[in-house]
Amino acid sequence: MRSLLKDRDDVVVCGEAAHGGEAIELLRKGEADIVLLDIQLPVASGIEVVEAVGVERMPLVIFVTAYDEFAIRAFELNAVDYLLKPVDPARVSEALDRAATRLRQHADGREALRGALEELQRAKAGQRIPVREDGRIRFVDVNEIDYVVAEGNYVRLRAGGANHLIRETLSGLEDRLAAHGFLRIHRAILVQVNRIVELAPMFHGAYSVKLKDGTRLVSGRTYRDKLRQALTLDD
């Protein structure tokens, strides 16, 4: 992203964050006019960054995301700009031109940003997975799930410190959870990317993956590149 900005005379990069925690600290300083904010960030998501800083204190936001039907719908409904990965240089320039025009016109984008956040929260709050337990059916919000592990003909959901076993294939669940920030890091493991707080290199390209709750999982070596890409790690 930095390389796409270097040729613009009207852009000065005043900060860069490796994860959501750093982004919150930088944005609270109030030095930026515009922020290019990835939705899927380690430590805290782009949405959590906005919530932590506060809509009133945010600069103009251009979200960056892999395909996410809920996010794109929310942004388009509220005229909030976004860039899809892999990022097209022409779209970056277009988004920055639009943001610069808004700044010159002193346009307030807070209502649009607030509307997009509310739309995202409504859409994602409605995504729940039914779980049969003790003859009853309860619903687990996908945002509460830390990781999913395949166990024979079942998958085990880890959410809120509890385990839930459902009859489902990991591939089928992967398709349903991809739009919610889940990534397959092993042939038998799906993880919500925003739960990852630490990677420790192991043998043959594998990683020890530490989550917010202290859980450690081991990634498969064939998933190394996808994991690094999701966490925006340089080679």
JSON list of C-alpha atoms in Angstrom, two decimals:
[
{"chain": "A", "resi": 1, "resn": "MET", "atom": "CA", "xyz": [0.00, 0.00, 0.00]},
{"chain": "A", "resi": 2, "resn": "ARG", "atom": "CA", "xyz": [2.85, 2.34, 0.82]},
{"chain": "A", "resi": 3, "resn": "SER", "atom": "CA", "xyz": [4.33, 1.79, -2.65]},
{"chain": "A", "resi": 4, "resn": "LEU", "atom": "CA", "xyz": [1.00, 2.78, -4.22]},
{"chain": "A", "resi": 5, "resn": "LEU", "atom": "CA", "xyz": [1.04, 6.07, -2.30]},
{"chain": "A", "resi": 6, "resn": "LYS", "atom": "CA", "xyz": [4.63, 7.14, -2.92]},
{"chain": "A", "resi": 7, "resn": "ASP", "atom": "CA", "xyz": [3.96, 8.73, -6.32]},
{"chain": "A", "resi": 8, "resn": "ARG", "atom": "CA", "xyz": [1.25, 11.08, -5.02]},
{"chain": "A", "resi": 9, "resn": "ASP", "atom": "CA", "xyz": [2.53, 14.56, -4.19]},
{"chain": "A", "resi": 10, "resn": "ASP", "atom": "CA", "xyz": [-0.56, 15.31, -2.10]},
{"chain": "A", "resi": 11, "resn": "VAL", "atom": "CA", "xyz": [-0.06, 12.35, 0.26]},
{"chain": "A", "resi": 12, "resn": "VAL", "atom": "CA", "xyz": [2.26, 12.21, 3.26]},
{"chain": "A", "resi": 13, "resn": "VAL", "atom": "CA", "xyz": [2.32, 8.91, 5.18]},
{"chain": "A", "resi": 14, "resn": "CYS", "atom": "CA", "xyz": [2.21, 9.99, 8.84]},
{"chain": "A", "resi": 15, "resn": "GLY", "atom": "CA", "xyz": [1.99, 6.50, 10.33]},
{"chain": "A", "resi": 16, "resn": "GLU", "atom": "CA", "xyz": [1.78, 2.79, 9.65]},
{"chain": "A", "resi": 17, "resn": "ALA", "atom": "CA", "xyz": [0.41, 0.07, 11.92]},
{"chain": "A", "resi": 18, "resn": "ALA", "atom": "CA", "xyz": [1.22, -3.65, 11.89]},
{"chain": "A", "resi": 19, "resn": "HIS", "atom": "CA", "xyz": [-1.92, -4.57, 13.82]},
{"chain": "A", "resi": 20, "resn": "GLY", "atom": "CA", "xyz": [-5.14, -3.15, 15.23]},
{"chain": "A", "resi": 21, "resn": "GLY", "atom": "CA", "xyz": [-3.60, -2.19, 18.57]},
{"chain": "A", "resi": 22, "resn": "GLU", "atom": "CA", "xyz": [-0.99, 0.00, 16.89]},
{"chain": "A", "resi": 23, "resn": "ALA", "atom": "CA", "xyz": [-3.66, 1.50, 14.64]},
{"chain": "A", "resi": 24, "resn": "ILE", "atom": "CA", "xyz": [-5.71, 2.59, 17.65]},
{"chain": "A", "resi": 25, "resn": "GLU", "atom": "CA", "xyz": [-2.69, 4.31, 19.22]},
{"chain": "A", "resi": 26, "resn": "LEU", "atom": "CA", "xyz": [-1.79, 6.11, 15.98]},
{"chain": "A", "resi": 27, "resn": "LEU", "atom": "CA", "xyz": [-5.32, 7.28, 15.23]},
{"chain": "A", "resi": 28, "resn": "ARG", "atom": "CA", "xyz": [-5.85, 8.61, 18.75]},
{"chain": "A", "resi": 29, "resn": "LYS", "atom": "CA", "xyz": [-3.05, 11.09, 18.07]},
{"chain": "A", "resi": 30, "resn": "GLY", "atom": "CA", "xyz": [-5.31, 12.78, 15.52]},
{"chain": "A", "resi": 31, "resn": "GLU", "atom": "CA", "xyz": [-2.58, 13.49, 12.95]},
{"chain": "A", "resi": 32, "resn": "ALA", "atom": "CA", "xyz": [-4.22, 11.75, 9.96]},
{"chain": "A", "resi": 33, "resn": "ASP", "atom": "CA", "xyz": [-6.74, 13.20, 7.51]},
{"chain": "A", "resi": 34, "resn": "ILE", "atom": "CA", "xyz": [-7.38, 9.84, 5.83]},
{"chain": "A", "resi": 35, "resn": "VAL", "atom": "CA", "xyz": [-6.80, 6.26, 6.97]},
{"chain": "A", "resi": 36, "resn": "LEU", "atom": "CA", "xyz": [-6.57, 3.16, 4.78]},
{"chain": "A", "resi": 37, "resn": "LEU", "atom": "CA", "xyz": [-7.88, 0.59, 7.24]},
{"chain": "A", "resi": 38, "resn": "ASP", "atom": "CA", "xyz": [-7.78, -3.16, 6.70]},
{"chain": "A", "resi": 39, "resn": "ILE", "atom": "CA", "xyz": [-10.79, -4.98, 8.16]},
{"chain": "A", "resi": 40, "resn": "GLN", "atom": "CA", "xyz": [-8.89, -8.18, 8.97]},
{"chain": "A", "resi": 41, "resn": "LEU", "atom": "CA", "xyz": [-6.11, -7.13, 11.32]},
{"chain": "A", "resi": 42, "resn": "PRO", "atom": "CA", "xyz": [-4.49, -9.12, 14.11]},
{"chain": "A", "resi": 43, "resn": "VAL", "atom": "CA", "xyz": [-5.09, -8.01, 17.75]},
{"chain": "A", "resi": 44, "resn": "ALA", "atom": "CA", "xyz": [-8.11, -5.85, 16.80]},
{"chain": "A", "resi": 45, "resn": "SER", "atom": "CA", "xyz": [-10.13, -5.80, 13.56]},
{"chain": "A", "resi": 46, "resn": "GLY", "atom": "CA", "xyz": [-10.62, -2.65, 11.52]},
{"chain": "A", "resi": 47, "resn": "ILE", "atom": "CA", "xyz": [-14.17, -2.41, 12.86]},
{"chain": "A", "resi": 48, "resn": "GLU", "atom": "CA", "xyz": [-12.88, -2.75, 16.44]},
{"chain": "A", "resi": 49, "resn": "VAL", "atom": "CA", "xyz": [-10.32, -0.03, 15.71]},
{"chain": "A", "resi": 50, "resn": "VAL", "atom": "CA", "xyz": [-13.08, 2.41, 14.73]},
{"chain": "A", "resi": 51, "resn": "GLU", "atom": "CA", "xyz": [-15.10, 1.48, 17.81]},
{"chain": "A", "resi": 52, "resn": "ALA", "atom": "CA", "xyz": [-12.09, 1.95, 20.11]},
{"chain": "A", "resi": 53, "resn": "VAL", "atom": "CA", "xyz": [-11.05, 5.31, 18.64]},
{"chain": "A", "resi": 54, "resn": "GLY", "atom": "CA", "xyz": [-14.65, 6.50, 18.32]},
{"chain": "A", "resi": 55, "resn": "VAL", "atom": "CA", "xyz": [-16.47, 7.61, 15.17]},
{"chain": "A", "resi": 56, "resn": "GLU", "atom": "CA", "xyz": [-16.23, 11.27, 16.22]},
{"chain": "A", "resi": 57, "resn": "ARG", "atom": "CA", "xyz": [-12.43, 11.12, 16.34]},
{"chain": "A", "resi": 58, "resn": "MET", "atom": "CA", "xyz": [-11.84, 9.09, 13.18]},
{"chain": "A", "resi": 59, "resn": "PRO", "atom": "CA", "xyz": [-10.37, 10.66, 10.04]},
{"chain": "A", "resi": 60, "resn": "LEU", "atom": "CA", "xyz": [-11.95, 9.82, 6.68]},
{"chain": "A", "resi": 61, "resn": "VAL", "atom": "CA", "xyz": [-11.86, 6.03, 6.36]},
{"chain": "A", "resi": 62, "resn": "ILE", "atom": "CA", "xyz": [-11.15, 3.96, 3.26]},
{"chain": "A", "resi": 63, "resn": "PHE", "atom": "CA", "xyz": [-11.62, 0.33, 4.27]},
{"chain": "A", "resi": 64, "resn": "VAL", "atom": "CA", "xyz": [-9.48, -2.40, 2.70]},
{"chain": "A", "resi": 65, "resn": "THR", "atom": "CA", "xyz": [-10.92, -5.90, 2.59]},
{"chain": "A", "resi": 66, "resn": "ALA", "atom": "CA", "xyz": [-10.90, -9.26, 0.91]},
{"chain": "A", "resi": 67, "resn": "TYR", "atom": "CA", "xyz": [-14.35, -10.14, -0.45]},
{"chain": "A", "resi": 68, "resn": "ASP", "atom": "CA", "xyz": [-16.88, -9.85, 2.37]},
{"chain": "A", "resi": 69, "resn": "GLU", "atom": "CA", "xyz": [-20.50, -9.63, 1.27]},
{"chain": "A", "resi": 70, "resn": "PHE", "atom": "CA", "xyz": [-21.66, -8.09, 4.54]},
{"chain": "A", "resi": 71, "resn": "ALA", "atom": "CA", "xyz": [-18.97, -5.42, 4.64]},
{"chain": "A", "resi": 72, "resn": "ILE", "atom": "CA", "xyz": [-19.39, -4.42, 0.99]},
{"chain": "A", "resi": 73, "resn": "ARG", "atom": "CA", "xyz": [-23.16, -4.14, 1.37]},
{"chain": "A", "resi": 74, "resn": "ALA", "atom": "CA", "xyz": [-22.72, -1.99, 4.47]},
{"chain": "A", "resi": 75, "resn": "PHE", "atom": "CA", "xyz": [-20.20, 0.30, 2.77]},
{"chain": "A", "resi": 76, "resn": "GLU", "atom": "CA", "xyz": [-22.23, 0.69, -0.42]},
{"chain": "A", "resi": 77, "resn": "LEU", "atom": "CA", "xyz": [-25.46, 1.44, 1.44]},
{"chain": "A", "resi": 78, "resn": "ASN", "atom": "CA", "xyz": [-23.75, 4.18, 3.39]},
{"chain": "A", "resi": 79, "resn": "ALA", "atom": "CA", "xyz": [-21.41, 5.53, 0.68]},
{"chain": "A", "resi": 80, "resn": "VAL", "atom": "CA", "xyz": [-18.29, 4.61, 2.65]},
{"chain": "A", "resi": 81, "resn": "ASP", "atom": "CA", "xyz": [-15.34, 3.98, 0.36]},
{"chain": "A", "resi": 82, "resn": "TYR", "atom": "CA", "xyz": [-13.56, 0.63, 0.27]},
{"chain": "A", "resi": 83, "resn": "LEU", "atom": "CA", "xyz": [-10.85, -1.20, -1.66]},
{"chain": "A", "resi": 84, "resn": "LEU", "atom": "CA", "xyz": [-10.98, -4.89, -2.51]},
{"chain": "A", "resi": 85, "resn": "LYS", "atom": "CA", "xyz": [-7.90, -7.11, -2.26]},
{"chain": "A", "resi": 86, "resn": "PRO", "atom": "CA", "xyz": [-5.88, -7.59, -4.35]},
{"chain": "A", "resi": 87, "resn": "VAL", "atom": "CA", "xyz": [-5.86, -3.81, -4.47]},
{"chain": "A", "resi": 88, "resn": "ASP", "atom": "CA", "xyz": [-6.04, -2.15, -7.88]},
{"chain": "A", "resi": 89, "resn": "PRO", "atom": "CA", "xyz": [-3.75, 0.93, -8.11]},
{"chain": "A", "resi": 90, "resn": "ALA", "atom": "CA", "xyz": [-6.37, 2.82, -10.14]},
{"chain": "A", "resi": 91, "resn": "ARG", "atom": "CA", "xyz": [-8.99, 2.23, -7.43]},
{"chain": "A", "resi": 92, "resn": "VAL", "atom": "CA", "xyz": [-6.57, 3.49, -4.77]},
{"chain": "A", "resi": 93, "resn": "SER", "atom": "CA", "xyz": [-6.07, 6.69, -6.70]},
{"chain": "A", "resi": 94, "resn": "GLU", "atom": "CA", "xyz": [-9.82, 7.06, -7.25]},
{"chain": "A", "resi": 95, "resn": "ALA", "atom": "CA", "xyz": [-10.58, 6.54, -3.56]},
{"chain": "A", "resi": 96, "resn": "LEU", "atom": "CA", "xyz": [-7.92, 9.06, -2.50]},
{"chain": "A", "resi": 97, "resn": "ASP", "atom": "CA", "xyz": [-9.18, 11.64, -5.01]},
{"chain": "A", "resi": 98, "resn": "ARG", "atom": "CA", "xyz": [-12.68, 11.25, -3.60]},
{"chain": "A", "resi": 99, "resn": "ALA", "atom": "CA", "xyz": [-11.40, 11.59, -0.04]},
{"chain": "A", "resi": 100, "resn": "ALA", "atom": "CA", "xyz": [-9.34, 14.67, -0.94]},
{"chain": "A", "resi": 101, "resn": "THR", "atom": "CA", "xyz": [-12.44, 16.30, -2.46]},
{"chain": "A", "resi": 102, "resn": "ARG", "atom": "CA", "xyz": [-14.39, 15.63, 0.74]},
{"chain": "A", "resi": 103, "resn": "LEU", "atom": "CA", "xyz": [-11.61, 17.20, 2.79]},
{"chain": "A", "resi": 104, "resn": "ARG", "atom": "CA", "xyz": [-11.56, 20.33, 0.62]},
{"chain": "A", "resi": 105, "resn": "GLN", "atom": "CA", "xyz": [-15.32, 20.61, 0.93]},
{"chain": "A", "resi": 106, "resn": "HIS", "atom": "CA", "xyz": [-15.12, 19.98, 4.69]},
{"chain": "A", "resi": 107, "resn": "ALA", "atom": "CA", "xyz": [-17.57, 17.13, 4.20]},
{"chain": "A", "resi": 108, "resn": "ASP", "atom": "CA", "xyz": [-18.38, 15.18, 7.36]},
{"chain": "A", "resi": 109, "resn": "GLY", "atom": "CA", "xyz": [-18.23, 11.43, 6.77]},
{"chain": "A", "resi": 110, "resn": "ARG", "atom": "CA", "xyz": [-19.09, 10.46, 10.35]},
{"chain": "A", "resi": 111, "resn": "GLU", "atom": "CA", "xyz": [-22.75, 9.70, 9.72]},
{"chain": "A", "resi": 112, "resn": "ALA", "atom": "CA", "xyz": [-21.85, 7.47, 6.79]},
{"chain": "A", "resi": 113, "resn": "LEU", "atom": "CA", "xyz": [-19.23, 5.68, 8.90]},
{"chain": "A", "resi": 114, "resn": "ARG", "atom": "CA", "xyz": [-21.64, 5.27, 11.80]},
{"chain": "A", "resi": 115, "resn": "GLY", "atom": "CA", "xyz": [-24.29, 3.88, 9.45]},
{"chain": "A", "resi": 116, "resn": "ALA", "atom": "CA", "xyz": [-21.85, 1.38, 7.97]},
{"chain": "A", "resi": 117, "resn": "LEU", "atom": "CA", "xyz": [-20.82, 0.16, 11.43]},
{"chain": "A", "resi": 118, "resn": "GLU", "atom": "CA", "xyz": [-24.44, -0.29, 12.49]},
{"chain": "A", "resi": 119, "resn": "GLU", "atom": "CA", "xyz": [-25.21, -2.20, 9.28]},
{"chain": "A", "resi": 120, "resn": "LEU", "atom": "CA", "xyz": [-22.21, -4.48, 9.84]},
{"chain": "A", "resi": 121, "resn": "GLN", "atom": "CA", "xyz": [-23.22, -5.17, 13.42]},
{"chain": "A", "resi": 122, "resn": "ARG", "atom": "CA", "xyz": [-26.79, -6.00, 12.40]},
{"chain": "A", "resi": 123, "resn": "ALA", "atom": "CA", "xyz": [-25.67, -8.29, 9.57]},
{"chain": "A", "resi": 124, "resn": "LYS", "atom": "CA", "xyz": [-23.10, -10.19, 11.58]},
{"chain": "A", "resi": 125, "resn": "ALA", "atom": "CA", "xyz": [-25.15, -10.41, 14.74]},
{"chain": "A", "resi": 126, "resn": "GLY", "atom": "CA", "xyz": [-27.69, -12.42, 12.75]},
{"chain": "A", "resi": 127, "resn": "GLN", "atom": "CA", "xyz": [-25.17, -15.07, 11.75]},
{"chain": "A", "resi": 128, "resn": "ARG", "atom": "CA", "xyz": [-25.60, -17.90, 14.22]},
{"chain": "A", "resi": 129, "resn": "ILE", "atom": "CA", "xyz": [-24.94, -21.64, 14.19]},
{"chain": "A", "resi": 130, "resn": "PRO", "atom": "CA", "xyz": [-27.49, -24.02, 15.78]},
{"chain": "A", "resi": 131, "resn": "VAL", "atom": "CA", "xyz": [-26.03, -26.46, 18.30]},
{"chain": "A", "resi": 132, "resn": "ARG", "atom": "CA", "xyz": [-27.93, -29.43, 19.79]},
{"chain": "A", "resi": 133, "resn": "GLU", "atom": "CA", "xyz": [-27.20, -29.94, 23.48]},
{"chain": "A", "resi": 134, "resn": "ASP", "atom": "CA", "xyz": [-29.13, -31.99, 26.05]},
{"chain": "A", "resi": 135, "resn": "GLY", "atom": "CA", "xyz": [-32.13, -32.33, 23.76]},
{"chain": "A", "resi": 136, "resn": "ARG", "atom": "CA", "xyz": [-32.31, -28.60, 23.14]},
{"chain": "A", "resi": 137, "resn": "ILE", "atom": "CA", "xyz": [-31.10, -26.31, 20.36]},
{"chain": "A", "resi": 138, "resn": "ARG", "atom": "CA", "xyz": [-29.07, -23.23, 21.23]},
{"chain": "A", "resi": 139, "resn": "PHE", "atom": "CA", "xyz": [-27.47, -20.76, 18.86]},
{"chain": "A", "resi": 140, "resn": "VAL", "atom": "CA", "xyz": [-23.80, -19.76, 18.83]},
{"chain": "A", "resi": 141, "resn": "ASP", "atom": "CA", "xyz": [-22.93, -16.37, 17.35]},
{"chain": "A", "resi": 142, "resn": "VAL", "atom": "CA", "xyz": [-20.12, -16.81, 14.82]},
{"chain": "A", "resi": 143, "resn": "ASN", "atom": "CA", "xyz": [-18.34, -13.76, 16.28]},
{"chain": "A", "resi": 144, "resn": "GLU", "atom": "CA", "xyz": [-17.93, -15.67, 19.55]},
{"chain": "A", "resi": 145, "resn": "ILE", "atom": "CA", "xyz": [-16.13, -18.60, 17.93]},
{"chain": "A", "resi": 146, "resn": "ASP", "atom": "CA", "xyz": [-12.35, -18.68, 18.45]},
{"chain": "A", "resi": 147, "resn": "TYR", "atom": "CA", "xyz": [-11.55, -21.73, 16.34]},
{"chain": "A", "resi": 148, "resn": "VAL", "atom": "CA", "xyz": [-13.03, -24.89, 14.82]},
{"chain": "A", "resi": 149, "resn": "VAL", "atom": "CA", "xyz": [-11.44, -28.36, 14.79]},
{"chain": "A", "resi": 150, "resn": "ALA", "atom": "CA", "xyz": [-12.51, -31.34, 12.67]},
{"chain": "A", "resi": 151, "resn": "GLU", "atom": "CA", "xyz": [-13.17, -34.50, 14.69]},
{"chain": "A", "resi": 152, "resn": "GLY", "atom": "CA", "xyz": [-14.22, -37.40, 12.49]},
{"chain": "A", "resi": 153, "resn": "ASN", "atom": "CA", "xyz": [-17.71, -36.76, 11.08]},
{"chain": "A", "resi": 154, "resn": "TYR", "atom": "CA", "xyz": [-18.09, -33.77, 13.42]},
{"chain": "A", "resi": 155, "resn": "VAL", "atom": "CA", "xyz": [-16.51, -30.39, 14.06]},
{"chain": "A", "resi": 156, "resn": "ARG", "atom": "CA", "xyz": [-15.83, -28.88, 17.47]},
{"chain": "A", "resi": 157, "resn": "LEU", "atom": "CA", "xyz": [-16.53, -25.18, 17.91]},
{"chain": "A", "resi": 158, "resn": "ARG", "atom": "CA", "xyz": [-14.61, -23.37, 20.64]},
{"chain": "A", "resi": 159, "resn": "ALA", "atom": "CA", "xyz": [-16.61, -20.32, 21.73]},
{"chain": "A", "resi": 160, "resn": "GLY", "atom": "CA", "xyz": [-16.71, -18.39, 24.98]},
{"chain": "A", "resi": 161, "resn": "GLY", "atom": "CA", "xyz": [-14.56, -20.96, 26.74]},
{"chain": "A", "resi": 162, "resn": "ALA", "atom": "CA", "xyz": [-16.94, -23.81, 25.87]},
{"chain": "A", "resi": 163, "resn": "ASN", "atom": "CA", "xyz": [-16.85, -26.62, 23.29]},
{"chain": "A", "resi": 164, "resn": "HIS", "atom": "CA", "xyz": [-19.77, -27.40, 20.99]},
{"chain": "A", "resi": 165, "resn": "LEU", "atom": "CA", "xyz": [-19.86, -30.50, 18.79]},
{"chain": "A", "resi": 166, "resn": "ILE", "atom": "CA", "xyz": [-21.94, -30.37, 15.60]},
{"chain": "A", "resi": 167, "resn": "ARG", "atom": "CA", "xyz": [-22.33, -32.80, 12.69]},
{"chain": "A", "resi": 168, "resn": "GLU", "atom": "CA", "xyz": [-20.81, -30.81, 9.84]},
{"chain": "A", "resi": 169, "resn": "THR", "atom": "CA", "xyz": [-17.77, -31.00, 7.55]},
{"chain": "A", "resi": 170, "resn": "LEU", "atom": "CA", "xyz": [-14.96, -28.53, 8.08]},
{"chain": "A", "resi": 171, "resn": "SER", "atom": "CA", "xyz": [-15.07, -27.58, 4.39]},
{"chain": "A", "resi": 172, "resn": "GLY", "atom": "CA", "xyz": [-18.79, -26.81, 4.61]},
{"chain": "A", "resi": 173, "resn": "LEU", "atom": "CA", "xyz": [-18.29, -24.68, 7.70]},
{"chain": "A", "resi": 174, "resn": "GLU", "atom": "CA", "xyz": [-15.32, -22.96, 6.08]},
{"chain": "A", "resi": 175, "resn": "ASP", "atom": "CA", "xyz": [-17.56, -21.71, 3.28]},
{"chain": "A", "resi": 176, "resn": "ARG", "atom": "CA", "xyz": [-20.05, -20.30, 5.81]},
{"chain": "A", "resi": 177, "resn": "LEU", "atom": "CA", "xyz": [-17.43, -18.67, 8.02]},
{"chain": "A", "resi": 178, "resn": "ALA", "atom": "CA", "xyz": [-15.07, -17.22, 5.40]},
{"chain": "A", "resi": 179, "resn": "ALA", "atom": "CA", "xyz": [-17.00, -13.93, 5.31]},
{"chain": "A", "resi": 180, "resn": "HIS", "atom": "CA", "xyz": [-16.58, -13.62, 9.08]},
{"chain": "A", "resi": 181, "resn": "GLY", "atom": "CA", "xyz": [-12.78, -13.58, 9.11]},
{"chain": "A", "resi": 182, "resn": "PHE", "atom": "CA", "xyz": [-12.08, -17.30, 9.52]},
{"chain": "A", "resi": 183, "resn": "LEU", "atom": "CA", "xyz": [-9.04, -18.88, 7.91]},
{"chain": "A", "resi": 184, "resn": "ARG", "atom": "CA", "xyz": [-8.01, -22.51, 7.52]},
{"chain": "A", "resi": 185, "resn": "ILE", "atom": "CA", "xyz": [-4.53, -22.85, 9.02]},
{"chain": "A", "resi": 186, "resn": "HIS", "atom": "CA", "xyz": [-4.42, -26.66, 8.97]},
{"chain": "A", "resi": 187, "resn": "ARG", "atom": "CA", "xyz": [-6.40, -29.34, 7.11]},
{"chain": "A", "resi": 188, "resn": "ALA", "atom": "CA", "xyz": [-8.35, -29.85, 10.36]},
{"chain": "A", "resi": 189, "resn": "ILE", "atom": "CA", "xyz": [-8.41, -26.33, 11.86]},
{"chain": "A", "resi": 190, "resn": "LEU", "atom": "CA", "xyz": [-10.22, -23.06, 11.15]},
{"chain": "A", "resi": 191, "resn": "VAL", "atom": "CA", "xyz": [-9.29, -19.96, 13.19]},
{"chain": "A", "resi": 192, "resn": "GLN", "atom": "CA", "xyz": [-10.87, -16.53, 13.48]},
{"chain": "A", "resi": 193, "resn": "VAL", "atom": "CA", "xyz": [-7.94, -14.37, 12.33]},
{"chain": "A", "resi": 194, "resn": "ASN", "atom": "CA", "xyz": [-8.66, -11.58, 14.81]},
{"chain": "A", "resi": 195, "resn": "ARG", "atom": "CA", "xyz": [-8.09, -14.02, 17.69]},
{"chain": "A", "resi": 196, "resn": "ILE", "atom": "CA", "xyz": [-4.43, -14.57, 16.69]},
{"chain": "A", "resi": 197, "resn": "VAL", "atom": "CA", "xyz": [-1.97, -12.64, 18.86]},
{"chain": "A", "resi": 198, "resn": "GLU", "atom": "CA", "xyz": [1.33, -14.44, 18.22]},
{"chain": "A", "resi": 199, "resn": "LEU", "atom": "CA", "xyz": [3.11, -16.68, 15.73]},
{"chain": "A", "resi": 200, "resn": "ALA", "atom": "CA", "xyz": [6.18, -18.74, 16.59]},
{"chain": "A", "resi": 201, "resn": "PRO", "atom": "CA", "xyz": [8.03, -20.43, 13.68]},
{"chain": "A", "resi": 202, "resn": "MET", "atom": "CA", "xyz": [8.37, -24.19, 13.95]},
{"chain": "A", "resi": 203, "resn": "PHE", "atom": "CA", "xyz": [9.71, -26.86, 11.61]},
{"chain": "A", "resi": 204, "resn": "HIS", "atom": "CA", "xyz": [9.26, -26.96, 7.80]},
{"chain": "A", "resi": 205, "resn": "GLY", "atom": "CA", "xyz": [7.17, -23.76, 7.59]},
{"chain": "A", "resi": 206, "resn": "ALA", "atom": "CA", "xyz": [4.69, -24.59, 10.36]},
{"chain": "A", "resi": 207, "resn": "TYR", "atom": "CA", "xyz": [3.79, -22.10, 13.09]},
{"chain": "A", "resi": 208, "resn": "SER", "atom": "CA", "xyz": [2.72, -22.30, 16.70]},
{"chain": "A", "resi": 209, "resn": "VAL", "atom": "CA", "xyz": [-0.33, -20.02, 16.68]},
{"chain": "A", "resi": 210, "resn": "LYS", "atom": "CA", "xyz": [-1.29, -18.36, 19.98]},
{"chain": "A", "resi": 211, "resn": "LEU", "atom": "CA", "xyz": [-4.84, -17.02, 20.42]},
{"chain": "A", "resi": 212, "resn": "LYS", "atom": "CA", "xyz": [-6.17, -14.31, 22.74]},
{"chain": "A", "resi": 213, "resn": "ASP", "atom": "CA", "xyz": [-7.39, -16.86, 25.29]},
{"chain": "A", "resi": 214, "resn": "GLY", "atom": "CA", "xyz": [-3.93, -18.47, 25.48]},
{"chain": "A", "resi": 215, "resn": "THR", "atom": "CA", "xyz": [-4.77, -21.48, 23.28]},
{"chain": "A", "resi": 216, "resn": "ARG", "atom": "CA", "xyz": [-1.91, -22.66, 21.08]},
{"chain": "A", "resi": 217, "resn": "LEU", "atom": "CA", "xyz": [-2.58, -24.38, 17.77]},
{"chain": "A", "resi": 218, "resn": "VAL", "atom": "CA", "xyz": [-0.14, -25.67, 15.14]},
{"chain": "A", "resi": 219, "resn": "SER", "atom": "CA", "xyz": [-0.60, -24.59, 11.53]},
{"chain": "A", "resi": 220, "resn": "GLY", "atom": "CA", "xyz": [0.03, -26.87, 8.57]},
{"chain": "A", "resi": 221, "resn": "ARG", "atom": "CA", "xyz": [3.06, -26.03, 6.45]},
{"chain": "A", "resi": 222, "resn": "THR", "atom": "CA", "xyz": [0.97, -25.96, 3.25]},
{"chain": "A", "resi": 223, "resn": "TYR", "atom": "CA", "xyz": [-1.13, -23.15, 4.78]},
{"chain": "A", "resi": 224, "resn": "ARG", "atom": "CA", "xyz": [1.89, -20.97, 5.59]},
{"chain": "A", "resi": 225, "resn": "ASP", "atom": "CA", "xyz": [1.46, -18.46, 2.75]},
{"chain": "A", "resi": 226, "resn": "LYS", "atom": "CA", "xyz": [-2.27, -17.96, 3.32]},
{"chain": "A", "resi": 227, "resn": "LEU", "atom": "CA", "xyz": [-1.68, -17.41, 7.03]},
{"chain": "A", "resi": 228, "resn": "ARG", "atom": "CA", "xyz": [1.07, -14.86, 6.42]},
{"chain": "A", "resi": 229, "resn": "GLN", "atom": "CA", "xyz": [-1.04, -13.07, 3.82]},
{"chain": "A", "resi": 230, "resn": "ALA", "atom": "CA", "xyz": [-4.04, -12.88, 6.16]},
{"chain": "A", "resi": 231, "resn": "LEU", "atom": "CA", "xyz": [-1.83, -11.35, 8.86]},
{"chain": "A", "resi": 232, "resn": "THR", "atom": "CA", "xyz": [-0.18, -8.98, 6.32]},
{"chain": "A", "resi": 233, "resn": "LEU", "atom": "CA", "xyz": [3.31, -10.32, 7.06]},
{"chain": "A", "resi": 234, "resn": "ASP", "atom": "CA", "xyz": [6.17, -9.49, 4.71]},
{"chain": "A", "resi": 235, "resn": "ASP", "atom": "CA", "xyz": [8.30, -12.30, 3.29]}
]
